[in-house]
PDB file of C-alpha atoms and ligand atoms in Angstrom:
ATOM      1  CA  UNK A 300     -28.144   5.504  -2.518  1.00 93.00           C
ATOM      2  CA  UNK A 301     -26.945   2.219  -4.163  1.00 97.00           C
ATOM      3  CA  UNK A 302     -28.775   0.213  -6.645  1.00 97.00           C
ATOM      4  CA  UNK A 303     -27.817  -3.060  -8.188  1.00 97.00           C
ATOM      5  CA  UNK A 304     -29.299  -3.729 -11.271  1.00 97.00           C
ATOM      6  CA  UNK A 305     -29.633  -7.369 -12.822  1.00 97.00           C
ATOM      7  CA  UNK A 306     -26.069  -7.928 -12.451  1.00 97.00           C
ATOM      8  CA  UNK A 307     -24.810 -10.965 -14.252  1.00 97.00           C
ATOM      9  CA  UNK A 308     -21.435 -12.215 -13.436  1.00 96.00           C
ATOM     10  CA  UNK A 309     -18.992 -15.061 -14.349  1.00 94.00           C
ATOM     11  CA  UNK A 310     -14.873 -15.598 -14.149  1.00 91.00           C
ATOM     12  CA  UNK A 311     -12.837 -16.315 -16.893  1.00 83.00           C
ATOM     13  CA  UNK A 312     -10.299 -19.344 -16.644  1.00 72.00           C
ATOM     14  CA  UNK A 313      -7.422 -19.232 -19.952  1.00 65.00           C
ATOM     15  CA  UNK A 314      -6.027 -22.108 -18.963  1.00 63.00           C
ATOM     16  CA  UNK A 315      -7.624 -23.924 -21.948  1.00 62.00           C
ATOM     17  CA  UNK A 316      -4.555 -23.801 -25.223  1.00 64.00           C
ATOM     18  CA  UNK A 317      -4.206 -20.225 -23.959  1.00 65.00           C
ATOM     19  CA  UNK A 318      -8.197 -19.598 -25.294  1.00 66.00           C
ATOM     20  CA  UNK A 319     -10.017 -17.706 -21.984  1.00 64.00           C
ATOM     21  CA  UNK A 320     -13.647 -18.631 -21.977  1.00 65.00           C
ATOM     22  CA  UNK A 321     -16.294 -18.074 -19.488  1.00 65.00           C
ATOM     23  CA  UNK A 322     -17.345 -20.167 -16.869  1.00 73.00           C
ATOM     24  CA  UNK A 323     -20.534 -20.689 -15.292  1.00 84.00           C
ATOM     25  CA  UNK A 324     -22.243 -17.979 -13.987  1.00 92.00           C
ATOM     26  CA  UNK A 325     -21.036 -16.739 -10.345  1.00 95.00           C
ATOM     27  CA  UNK A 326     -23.891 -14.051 -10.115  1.00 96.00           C
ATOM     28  CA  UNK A 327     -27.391 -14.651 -11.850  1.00 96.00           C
ATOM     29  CA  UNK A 328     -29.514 -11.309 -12.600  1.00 96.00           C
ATOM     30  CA  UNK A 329     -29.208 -10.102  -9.167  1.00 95.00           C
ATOM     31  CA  UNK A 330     -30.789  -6.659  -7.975  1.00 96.00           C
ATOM     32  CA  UNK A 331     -30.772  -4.844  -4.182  1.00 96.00           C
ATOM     33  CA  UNK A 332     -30.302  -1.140  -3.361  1.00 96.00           C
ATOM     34  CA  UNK A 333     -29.036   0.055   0.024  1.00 97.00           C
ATOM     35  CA  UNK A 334     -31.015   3.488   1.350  1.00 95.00           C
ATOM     36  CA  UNK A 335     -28.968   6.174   3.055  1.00 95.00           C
ATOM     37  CA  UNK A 336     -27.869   5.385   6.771  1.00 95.00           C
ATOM     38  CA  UNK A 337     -29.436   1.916   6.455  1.00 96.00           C
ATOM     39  CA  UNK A 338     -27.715  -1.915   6.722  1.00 97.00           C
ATOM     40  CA  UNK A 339     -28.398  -4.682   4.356  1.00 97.00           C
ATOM     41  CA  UNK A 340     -27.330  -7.878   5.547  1.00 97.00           C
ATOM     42  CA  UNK A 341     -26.316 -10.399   2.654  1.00 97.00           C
ATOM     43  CA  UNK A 342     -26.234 -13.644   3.853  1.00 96.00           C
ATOM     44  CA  UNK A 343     -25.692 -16.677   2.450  1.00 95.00           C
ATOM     45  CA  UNK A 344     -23.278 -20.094   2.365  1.00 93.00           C
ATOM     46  CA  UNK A 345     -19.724 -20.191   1.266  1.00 93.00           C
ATOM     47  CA  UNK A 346     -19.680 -19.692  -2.444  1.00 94.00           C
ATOM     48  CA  UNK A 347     -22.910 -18.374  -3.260  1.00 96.00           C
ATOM     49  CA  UNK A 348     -21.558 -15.624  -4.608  1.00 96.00           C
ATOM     50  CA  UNK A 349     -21.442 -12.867  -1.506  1.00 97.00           C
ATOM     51  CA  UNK A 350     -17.895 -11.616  -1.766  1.00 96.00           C
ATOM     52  CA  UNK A 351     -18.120 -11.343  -5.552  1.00 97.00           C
ATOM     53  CA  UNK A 352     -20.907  -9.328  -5.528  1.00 97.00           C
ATOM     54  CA  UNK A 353     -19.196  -7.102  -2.639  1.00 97.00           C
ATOM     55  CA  UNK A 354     -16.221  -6.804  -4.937  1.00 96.00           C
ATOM     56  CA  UNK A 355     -18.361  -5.657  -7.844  1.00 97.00           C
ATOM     57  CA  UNK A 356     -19.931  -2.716  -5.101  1.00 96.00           C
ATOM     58  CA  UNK A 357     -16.167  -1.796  -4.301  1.00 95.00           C
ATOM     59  CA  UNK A 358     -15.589  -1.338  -8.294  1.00 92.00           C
ATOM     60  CA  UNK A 359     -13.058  -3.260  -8.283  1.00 93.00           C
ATOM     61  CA  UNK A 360     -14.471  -6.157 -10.531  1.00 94.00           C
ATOM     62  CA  UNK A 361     -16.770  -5.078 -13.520  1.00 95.00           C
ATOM     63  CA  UNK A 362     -19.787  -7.302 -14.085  1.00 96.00           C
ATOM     64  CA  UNK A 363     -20.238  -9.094 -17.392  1.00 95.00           C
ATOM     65  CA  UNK A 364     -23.947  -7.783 -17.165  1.00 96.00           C
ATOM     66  CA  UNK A 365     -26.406  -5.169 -15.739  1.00 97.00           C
ATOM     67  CA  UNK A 366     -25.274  -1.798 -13.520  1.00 96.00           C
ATOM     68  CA  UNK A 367     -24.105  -0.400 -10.061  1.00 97.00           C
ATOM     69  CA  UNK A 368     -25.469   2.872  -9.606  1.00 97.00           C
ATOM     70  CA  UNK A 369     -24.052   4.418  -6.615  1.00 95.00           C
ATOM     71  CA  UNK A 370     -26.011   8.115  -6.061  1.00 93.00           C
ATOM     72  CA  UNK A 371     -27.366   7.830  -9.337  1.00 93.00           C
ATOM     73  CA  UNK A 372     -24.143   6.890 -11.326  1.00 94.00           C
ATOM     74  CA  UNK A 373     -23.350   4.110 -13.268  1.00 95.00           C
ATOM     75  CA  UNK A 374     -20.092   2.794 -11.514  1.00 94.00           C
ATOM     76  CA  UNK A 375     -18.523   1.513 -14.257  1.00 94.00           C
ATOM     77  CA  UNK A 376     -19.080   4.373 -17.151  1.00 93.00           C
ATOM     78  CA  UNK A 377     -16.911   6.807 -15.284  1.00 92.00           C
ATOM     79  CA  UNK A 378     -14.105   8.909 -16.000  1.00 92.00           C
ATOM     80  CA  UNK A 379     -10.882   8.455 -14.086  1.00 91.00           C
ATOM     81  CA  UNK A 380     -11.455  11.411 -11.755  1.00 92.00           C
ATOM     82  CA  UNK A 381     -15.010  10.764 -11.238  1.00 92.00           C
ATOM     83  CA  UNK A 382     -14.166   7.423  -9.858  1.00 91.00           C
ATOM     84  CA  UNK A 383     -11.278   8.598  -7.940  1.00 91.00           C
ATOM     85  CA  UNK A 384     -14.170  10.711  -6.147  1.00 91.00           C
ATOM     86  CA  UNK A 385     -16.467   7.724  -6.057  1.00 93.00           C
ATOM     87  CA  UNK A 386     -13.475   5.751  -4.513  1.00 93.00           C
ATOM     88  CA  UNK A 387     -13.135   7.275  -1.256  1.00 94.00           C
ATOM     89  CA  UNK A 388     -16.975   7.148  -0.752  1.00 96.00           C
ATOM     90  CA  UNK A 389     -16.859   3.342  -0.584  1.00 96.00           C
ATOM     91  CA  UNK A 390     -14.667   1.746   1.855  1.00 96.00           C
ATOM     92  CA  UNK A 391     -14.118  -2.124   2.770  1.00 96.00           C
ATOM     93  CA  UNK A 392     -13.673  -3.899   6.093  1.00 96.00           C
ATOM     94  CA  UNK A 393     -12.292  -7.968   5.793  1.00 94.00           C
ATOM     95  CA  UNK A 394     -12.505 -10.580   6.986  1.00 92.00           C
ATOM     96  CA  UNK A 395      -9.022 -11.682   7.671  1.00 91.00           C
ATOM     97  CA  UNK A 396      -7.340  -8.179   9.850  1.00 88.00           C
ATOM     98  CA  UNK A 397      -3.963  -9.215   9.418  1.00 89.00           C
ATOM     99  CA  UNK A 398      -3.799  -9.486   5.959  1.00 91.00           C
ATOM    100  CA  UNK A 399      -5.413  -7.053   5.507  1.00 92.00           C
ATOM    101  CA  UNK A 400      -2.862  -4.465   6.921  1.00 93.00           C
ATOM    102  CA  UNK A 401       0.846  -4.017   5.895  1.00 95.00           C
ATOM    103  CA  UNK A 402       2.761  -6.266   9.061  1.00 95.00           C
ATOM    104  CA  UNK A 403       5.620  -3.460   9.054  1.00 96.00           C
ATOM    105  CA  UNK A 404       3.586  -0.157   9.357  1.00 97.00           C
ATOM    106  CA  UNK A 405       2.459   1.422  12.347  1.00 97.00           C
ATOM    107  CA  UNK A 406      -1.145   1.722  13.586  1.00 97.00           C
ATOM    108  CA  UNK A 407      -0.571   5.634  12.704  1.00 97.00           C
ATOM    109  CA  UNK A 408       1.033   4.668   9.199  1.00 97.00           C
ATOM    110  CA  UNK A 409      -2.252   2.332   8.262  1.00 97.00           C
ATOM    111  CA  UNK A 410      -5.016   5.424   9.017  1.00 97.00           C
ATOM    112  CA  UNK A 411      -3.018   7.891   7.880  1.00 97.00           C
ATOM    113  CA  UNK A 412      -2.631   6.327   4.540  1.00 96.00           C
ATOM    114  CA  UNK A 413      -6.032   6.924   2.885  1.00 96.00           C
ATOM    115  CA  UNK A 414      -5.567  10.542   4.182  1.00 97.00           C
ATOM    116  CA  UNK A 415      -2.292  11.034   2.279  1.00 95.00           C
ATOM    117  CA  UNK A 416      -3.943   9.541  -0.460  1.00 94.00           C
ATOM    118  CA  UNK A 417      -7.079  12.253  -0.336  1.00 95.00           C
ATOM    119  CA  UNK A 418      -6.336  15.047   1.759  1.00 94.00           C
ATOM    120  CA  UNK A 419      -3.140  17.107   1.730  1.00 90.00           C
ATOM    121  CA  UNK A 420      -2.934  17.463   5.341  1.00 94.00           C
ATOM    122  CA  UNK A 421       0.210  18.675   7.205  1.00 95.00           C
ATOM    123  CA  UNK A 422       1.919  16.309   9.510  1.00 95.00           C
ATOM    124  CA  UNK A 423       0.435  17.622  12.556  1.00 96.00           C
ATOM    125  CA  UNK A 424      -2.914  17.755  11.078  1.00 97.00           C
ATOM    126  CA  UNK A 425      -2.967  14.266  10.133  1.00 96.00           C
ATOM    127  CA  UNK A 426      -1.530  12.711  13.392  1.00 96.00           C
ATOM    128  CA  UNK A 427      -4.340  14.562  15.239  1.00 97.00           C
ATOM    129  CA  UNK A 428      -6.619  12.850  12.839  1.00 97.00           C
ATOM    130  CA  UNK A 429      -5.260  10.174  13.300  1.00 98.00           C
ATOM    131  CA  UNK A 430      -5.821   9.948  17.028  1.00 97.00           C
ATOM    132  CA  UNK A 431      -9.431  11.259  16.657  1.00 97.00           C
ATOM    133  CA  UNK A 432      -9.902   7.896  14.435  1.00 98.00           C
ATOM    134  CA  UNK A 433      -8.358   5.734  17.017  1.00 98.00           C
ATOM    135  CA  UNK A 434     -10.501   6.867  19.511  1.00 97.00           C
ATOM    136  CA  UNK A 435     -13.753   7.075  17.684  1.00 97.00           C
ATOM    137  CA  UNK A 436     -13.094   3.362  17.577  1.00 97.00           C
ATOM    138  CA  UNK A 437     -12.260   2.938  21.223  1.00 97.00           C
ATOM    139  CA  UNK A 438      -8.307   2.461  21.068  1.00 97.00           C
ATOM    140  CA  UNK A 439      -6.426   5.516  21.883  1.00 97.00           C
ATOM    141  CA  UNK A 440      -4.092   8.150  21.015  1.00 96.00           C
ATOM    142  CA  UNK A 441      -0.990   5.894  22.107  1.00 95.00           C
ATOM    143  CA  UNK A 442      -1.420   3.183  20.244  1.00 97.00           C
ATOM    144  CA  UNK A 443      -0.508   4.853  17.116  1.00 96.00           C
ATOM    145  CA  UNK A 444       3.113   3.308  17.085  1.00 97.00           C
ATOM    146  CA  UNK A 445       2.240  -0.168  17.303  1.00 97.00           C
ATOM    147  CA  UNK A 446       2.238  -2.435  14.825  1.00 97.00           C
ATOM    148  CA  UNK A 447      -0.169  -5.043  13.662  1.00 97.00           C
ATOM    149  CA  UNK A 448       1.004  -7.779  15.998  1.00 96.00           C
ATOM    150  CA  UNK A 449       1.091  -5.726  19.724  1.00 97.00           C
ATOM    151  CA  UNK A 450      -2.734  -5.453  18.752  1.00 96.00           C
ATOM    152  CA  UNK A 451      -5.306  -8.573  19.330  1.00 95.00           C
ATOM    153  CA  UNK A 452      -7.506  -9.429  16.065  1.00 94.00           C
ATOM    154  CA  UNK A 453     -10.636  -7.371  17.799  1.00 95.00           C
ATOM    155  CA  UNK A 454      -8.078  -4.694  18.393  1.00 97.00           C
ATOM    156  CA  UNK A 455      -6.891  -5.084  14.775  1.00 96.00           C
ATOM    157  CA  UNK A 456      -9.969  -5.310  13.401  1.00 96.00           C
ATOM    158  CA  UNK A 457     -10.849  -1.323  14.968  1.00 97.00           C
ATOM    159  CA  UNK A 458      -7.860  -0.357  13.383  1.00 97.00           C
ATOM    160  CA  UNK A 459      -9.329  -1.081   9.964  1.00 97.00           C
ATOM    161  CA  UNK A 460     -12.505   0.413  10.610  1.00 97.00           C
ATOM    162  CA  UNK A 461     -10.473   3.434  11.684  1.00 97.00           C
ATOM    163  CA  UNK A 462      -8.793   3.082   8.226  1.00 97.00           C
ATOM    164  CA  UNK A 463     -12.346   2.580   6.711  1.00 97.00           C
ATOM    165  CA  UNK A 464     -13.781   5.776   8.285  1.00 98.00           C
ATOM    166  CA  UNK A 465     -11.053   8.103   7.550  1.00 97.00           C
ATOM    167  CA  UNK A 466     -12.513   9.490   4.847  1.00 97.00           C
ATOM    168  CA  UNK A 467     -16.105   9.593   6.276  1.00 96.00           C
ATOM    169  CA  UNK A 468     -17.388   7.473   3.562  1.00 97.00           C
ATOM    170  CA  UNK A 469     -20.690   6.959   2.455  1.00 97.00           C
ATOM    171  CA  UNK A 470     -21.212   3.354   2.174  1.00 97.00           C
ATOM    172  CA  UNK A 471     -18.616   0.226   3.605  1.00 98.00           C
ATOM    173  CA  UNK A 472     -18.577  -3.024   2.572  1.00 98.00           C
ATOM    174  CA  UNK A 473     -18.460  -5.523   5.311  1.00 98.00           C
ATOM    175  CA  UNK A 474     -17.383  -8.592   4.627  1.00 97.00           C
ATOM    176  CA  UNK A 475     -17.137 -11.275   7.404  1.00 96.00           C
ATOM    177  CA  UNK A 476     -15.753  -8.803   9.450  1.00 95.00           C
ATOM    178  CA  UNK A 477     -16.613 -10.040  12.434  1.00 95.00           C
ATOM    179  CA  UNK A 478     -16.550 -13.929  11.532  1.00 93.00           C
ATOM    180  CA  UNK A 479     -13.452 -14.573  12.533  1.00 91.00           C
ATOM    181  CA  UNK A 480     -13.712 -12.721  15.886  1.00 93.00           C
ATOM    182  CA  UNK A 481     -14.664 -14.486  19.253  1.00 93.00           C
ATOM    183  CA  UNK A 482     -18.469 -14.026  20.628  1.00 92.00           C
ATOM    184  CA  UNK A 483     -17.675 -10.970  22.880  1.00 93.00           C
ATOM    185  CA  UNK A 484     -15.610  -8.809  20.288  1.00 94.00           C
ATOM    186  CA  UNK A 485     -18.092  -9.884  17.411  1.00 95.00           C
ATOM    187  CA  UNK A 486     -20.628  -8.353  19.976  1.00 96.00           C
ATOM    188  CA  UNK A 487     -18.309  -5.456  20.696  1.00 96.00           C
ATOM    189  CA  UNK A 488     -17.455  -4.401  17.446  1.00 97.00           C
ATOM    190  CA  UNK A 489     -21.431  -5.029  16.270  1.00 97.00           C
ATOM    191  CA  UNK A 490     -22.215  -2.368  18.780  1.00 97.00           C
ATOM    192  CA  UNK A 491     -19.553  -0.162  17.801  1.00 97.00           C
ATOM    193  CA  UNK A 492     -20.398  -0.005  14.009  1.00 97.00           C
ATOM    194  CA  UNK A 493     -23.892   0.643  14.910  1.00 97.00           C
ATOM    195  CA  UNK A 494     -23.101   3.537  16.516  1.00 97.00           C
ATOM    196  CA  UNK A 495     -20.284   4.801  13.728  1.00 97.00           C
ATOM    197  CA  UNK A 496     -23.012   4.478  11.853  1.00 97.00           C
ATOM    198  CA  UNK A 497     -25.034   6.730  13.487  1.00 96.00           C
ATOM    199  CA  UNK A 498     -22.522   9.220  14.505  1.00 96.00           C
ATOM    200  CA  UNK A 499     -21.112   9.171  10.466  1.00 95.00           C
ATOM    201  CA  UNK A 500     -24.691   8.533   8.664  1.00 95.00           C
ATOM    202  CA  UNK A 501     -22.646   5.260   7.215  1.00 97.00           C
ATOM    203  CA  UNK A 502     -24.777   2.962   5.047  1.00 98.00           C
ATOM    204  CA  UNK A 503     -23.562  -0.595   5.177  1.00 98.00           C
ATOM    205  CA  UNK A 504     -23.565  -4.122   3.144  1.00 98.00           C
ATOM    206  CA  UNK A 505     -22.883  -6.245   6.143  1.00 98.00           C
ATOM    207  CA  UNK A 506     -21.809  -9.674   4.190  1.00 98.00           C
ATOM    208  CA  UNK A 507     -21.746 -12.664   6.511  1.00 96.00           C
ATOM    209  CA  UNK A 508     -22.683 -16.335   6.928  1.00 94.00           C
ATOM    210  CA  UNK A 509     -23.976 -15.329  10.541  1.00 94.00           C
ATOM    211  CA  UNK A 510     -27.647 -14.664  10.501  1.00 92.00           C
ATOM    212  CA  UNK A 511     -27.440 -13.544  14.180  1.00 92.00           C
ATOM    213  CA  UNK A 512     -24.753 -11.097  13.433  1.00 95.00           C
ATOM    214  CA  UNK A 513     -26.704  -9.943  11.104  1.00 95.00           C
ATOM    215  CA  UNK A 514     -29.925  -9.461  12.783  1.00 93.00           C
ATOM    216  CA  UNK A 515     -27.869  -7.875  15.563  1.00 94.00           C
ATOM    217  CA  UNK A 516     -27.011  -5.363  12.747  1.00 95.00           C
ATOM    218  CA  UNK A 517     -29.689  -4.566   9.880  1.00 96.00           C
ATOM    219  CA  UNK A 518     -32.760  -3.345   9.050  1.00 95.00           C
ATOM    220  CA  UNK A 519     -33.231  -5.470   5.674  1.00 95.00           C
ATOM    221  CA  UNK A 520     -31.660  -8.985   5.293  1.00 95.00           C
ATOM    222  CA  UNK A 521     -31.295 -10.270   1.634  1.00 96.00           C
ATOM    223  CA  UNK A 522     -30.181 -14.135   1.345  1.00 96.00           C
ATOM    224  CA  UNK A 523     -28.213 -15.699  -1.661  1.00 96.00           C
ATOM    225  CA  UNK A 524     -28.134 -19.121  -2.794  1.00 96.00           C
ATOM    226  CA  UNK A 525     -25.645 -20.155  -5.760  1.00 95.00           C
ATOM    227  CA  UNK A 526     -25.411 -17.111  -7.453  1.00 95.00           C
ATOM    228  CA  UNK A 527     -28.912 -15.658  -6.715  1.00 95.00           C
ATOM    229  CA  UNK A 528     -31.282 -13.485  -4.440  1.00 95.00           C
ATOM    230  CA  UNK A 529     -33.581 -16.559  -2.968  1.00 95.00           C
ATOM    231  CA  UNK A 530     -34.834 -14.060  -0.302  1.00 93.00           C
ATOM    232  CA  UNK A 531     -35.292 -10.485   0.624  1.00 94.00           C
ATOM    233  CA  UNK A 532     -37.232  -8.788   3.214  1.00 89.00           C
ATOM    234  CA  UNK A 533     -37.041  -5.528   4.930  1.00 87.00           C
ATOM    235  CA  UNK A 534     -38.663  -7.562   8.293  1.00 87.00           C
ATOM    236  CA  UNK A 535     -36.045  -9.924   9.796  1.00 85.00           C
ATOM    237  CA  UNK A 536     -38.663 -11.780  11.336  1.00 87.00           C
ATOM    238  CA  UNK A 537     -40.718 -12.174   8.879  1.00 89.00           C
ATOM    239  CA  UNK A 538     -37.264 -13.564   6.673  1.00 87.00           C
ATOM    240  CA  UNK A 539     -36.764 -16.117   9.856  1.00 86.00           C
ATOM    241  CA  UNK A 540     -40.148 -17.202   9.463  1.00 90.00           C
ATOM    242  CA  UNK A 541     -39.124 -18.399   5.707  1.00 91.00           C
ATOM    243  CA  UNK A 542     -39.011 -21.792   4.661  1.00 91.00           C
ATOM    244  CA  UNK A 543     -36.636 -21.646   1.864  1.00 93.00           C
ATOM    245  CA  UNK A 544     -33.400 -24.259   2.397  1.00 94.00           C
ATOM    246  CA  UNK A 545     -30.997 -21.765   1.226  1.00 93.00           C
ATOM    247  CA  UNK A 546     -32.819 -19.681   5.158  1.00 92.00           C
ATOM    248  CA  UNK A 547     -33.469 -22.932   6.897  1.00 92.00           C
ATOM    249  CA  UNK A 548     -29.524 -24.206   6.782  1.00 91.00           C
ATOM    250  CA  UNK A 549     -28.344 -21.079   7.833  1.00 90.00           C
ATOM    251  CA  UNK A 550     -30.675 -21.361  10.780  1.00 89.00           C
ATOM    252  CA  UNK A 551     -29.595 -24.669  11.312  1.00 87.00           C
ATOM    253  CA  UNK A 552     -25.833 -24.133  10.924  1.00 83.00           C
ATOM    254  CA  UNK A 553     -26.473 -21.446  13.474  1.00 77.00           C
ATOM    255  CA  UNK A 554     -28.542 -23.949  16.353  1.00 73.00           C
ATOM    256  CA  UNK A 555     -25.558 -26.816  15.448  1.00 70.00           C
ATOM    257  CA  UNK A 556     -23.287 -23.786  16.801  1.00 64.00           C
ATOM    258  CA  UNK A 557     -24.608 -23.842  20.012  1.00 60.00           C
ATOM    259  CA  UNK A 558     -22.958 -26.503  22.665  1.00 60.00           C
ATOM    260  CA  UNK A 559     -26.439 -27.559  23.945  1.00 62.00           C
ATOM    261  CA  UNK A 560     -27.362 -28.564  20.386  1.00 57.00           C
ATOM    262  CA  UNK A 561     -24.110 -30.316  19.173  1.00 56.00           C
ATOM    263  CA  UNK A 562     -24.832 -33.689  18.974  1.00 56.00           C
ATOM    264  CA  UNK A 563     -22.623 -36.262  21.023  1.00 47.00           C
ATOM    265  CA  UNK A 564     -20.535 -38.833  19.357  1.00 42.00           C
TER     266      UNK A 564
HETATM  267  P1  LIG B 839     -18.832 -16.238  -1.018  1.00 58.22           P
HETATM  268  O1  LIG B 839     -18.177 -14.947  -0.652  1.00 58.22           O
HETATM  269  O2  LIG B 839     -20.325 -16.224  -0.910  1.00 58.22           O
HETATM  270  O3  LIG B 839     -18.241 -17.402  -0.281  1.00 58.22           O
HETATM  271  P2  LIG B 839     -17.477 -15.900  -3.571  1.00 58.22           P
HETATM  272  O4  LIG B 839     -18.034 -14.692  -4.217  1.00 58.22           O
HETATM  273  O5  LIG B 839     -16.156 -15.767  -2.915  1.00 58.22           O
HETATM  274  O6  LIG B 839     -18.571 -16.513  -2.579  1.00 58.22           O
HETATM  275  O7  LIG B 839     -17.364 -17.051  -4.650  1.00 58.22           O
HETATM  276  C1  LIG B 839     -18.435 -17.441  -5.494  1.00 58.22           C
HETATM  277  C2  LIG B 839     -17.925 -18.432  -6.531  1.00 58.22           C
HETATM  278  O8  LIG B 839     -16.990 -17.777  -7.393  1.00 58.22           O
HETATM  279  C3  LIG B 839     -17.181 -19.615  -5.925  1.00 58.22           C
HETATM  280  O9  LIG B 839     -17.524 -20.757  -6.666  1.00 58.22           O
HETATM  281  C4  LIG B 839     -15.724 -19.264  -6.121  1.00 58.22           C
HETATM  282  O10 LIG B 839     -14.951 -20.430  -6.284  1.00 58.22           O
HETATM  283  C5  LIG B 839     -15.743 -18.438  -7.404  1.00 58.22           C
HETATM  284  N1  LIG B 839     -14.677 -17.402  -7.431  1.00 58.22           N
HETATM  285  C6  LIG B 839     -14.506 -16.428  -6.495  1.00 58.22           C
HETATM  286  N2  LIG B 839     -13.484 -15.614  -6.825  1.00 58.22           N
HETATM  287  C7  LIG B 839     -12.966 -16.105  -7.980  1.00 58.22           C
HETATM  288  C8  LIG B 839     -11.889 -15.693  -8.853  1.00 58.22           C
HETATM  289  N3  LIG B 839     -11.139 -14.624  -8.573  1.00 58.22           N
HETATM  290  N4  LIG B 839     -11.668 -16.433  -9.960  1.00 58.22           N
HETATM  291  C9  LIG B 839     -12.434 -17.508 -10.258  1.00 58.22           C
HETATM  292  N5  LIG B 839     -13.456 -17.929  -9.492  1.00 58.22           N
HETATM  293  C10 LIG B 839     -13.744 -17.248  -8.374  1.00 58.22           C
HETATM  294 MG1  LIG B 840     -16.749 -14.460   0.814  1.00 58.22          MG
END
């Protein structure tokens, strides 16, 4: 369903006398594809490169080199309609659920808003809609008035996979989007994408840092490493069982996370 072909990718700085000029590459020749209904995990340290390449899947940042073919088309040699269509078909979920939502709407203003954006739905419709959405992701009906800060950051955070879901997309970008939650609503909202997933058919690029989040959540793992693939296997365990650093620190960051492994000082 989406392919990712030898993409190449570096930022350009202009601060130089005004000249831009390109610095060092932030992606190197990476490829992955993501079947229909399935999770990739892409893991990998700060800065290798993750959100970048989750960014270039949105189309919202057009690689120097190679292609994103999502469904068979090339993501960035479309026309303006054809990737309006595209658009709602790919959907992101943050890291950070505050800023990610306007502070002054209303839970009801926030979901609605991709469906005013796609569908012309009459008032009614859409507030019914709206409270489907809310309750396929376990908040309900009577929360739609609130506003970003009556809600907890788990709570939040189901608000913007309402938002995500709204248009029943095909594929959503995850990135960190449970990272910042405690251990119970990172488990919570784990189980409740899985099953949005099932219920929707939902394909997903779960980006994290966690490699037990995303074991909890895929069926292939790639990892990254400055810029590049360094590992990819459709069996977890046979990806724990690597001995790459790039695999082994995010083990070990992991274990060090644990109390009964912190060392005492
Ligand atoms: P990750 O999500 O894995 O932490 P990022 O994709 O955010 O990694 O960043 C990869 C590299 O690209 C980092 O060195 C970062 O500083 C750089 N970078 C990210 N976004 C930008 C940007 N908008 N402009 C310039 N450099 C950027
Ligand atoms: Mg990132």
């Amino acid at each position: 369903m989406l392919e990712v072909r030898d993409v190449t990718h570096a930022y350009t700085s202009s601060r130089l006398w005004g000249r831009s000029y390109a610095k060092d590459n932030v992606l190197s020749r990476m490829s992955l594809h993501i079947e229909e209904g399935t999770c990739l995990g892409l893991l990998g340290s700060s800065g290798a490169g993750k959100s970048t390449l989750g960014r270039i899947i949105l189309g919202l940042e057009k690689p120097r080199e190679g292609q994103v073919l999502f469904q068979g088309q090339n993501l960035y040699d479309l026309n303006p309609q054809a990737r309006r269509n595209i658009r709602r078909d790919l959907q992101v979920v943050f890291q950070d659920c505050y800023s990610a939502v306007n502070p002054r709407m209303t839970a009801e203003q926030i979901i609605g808003e991709p469906l005013h954006n796609y569908e012309s739905l009459t008032v009614q419709e859409q507030k019914r809609k709206v409270s489907e959405l809310l309750e396929c992701v376990g908040l309900s009906a009577a929360d739609m008035n609130k506003q970003p800060f009556q809600f907890s950051g788990g709570q939040l955070q189901r608000i913007n996979i309402a938002r995500a879901i709204a248009l029943k997309p095909k594929l959503i970008v995850l990135d960190e989007a449970v990272s910042s939650l405690d251990m119970i609503n990172q488990a919570n909202i784990l189980r409740l994408l899985g099953e949005l997933r099932a219920a929707f058919g939902l394909s997903y690029l779960f980006i994290t840092h966690d490699i037990k989040a995303a074991c909890m959540i895929s069926d292939a793992l790639a990892v990254m490493d400055k810029g590049e693939i360094v590992e990819y296997n459709d069996s977890k365990e046979q990806l724990l069982r690597s001995s790459h650093p790039a695999v082994r620190g995010l083990l070990d960051s992991m274990l060090a996370d644990h109390p009964r492994n912190r060392h005492r000082t």
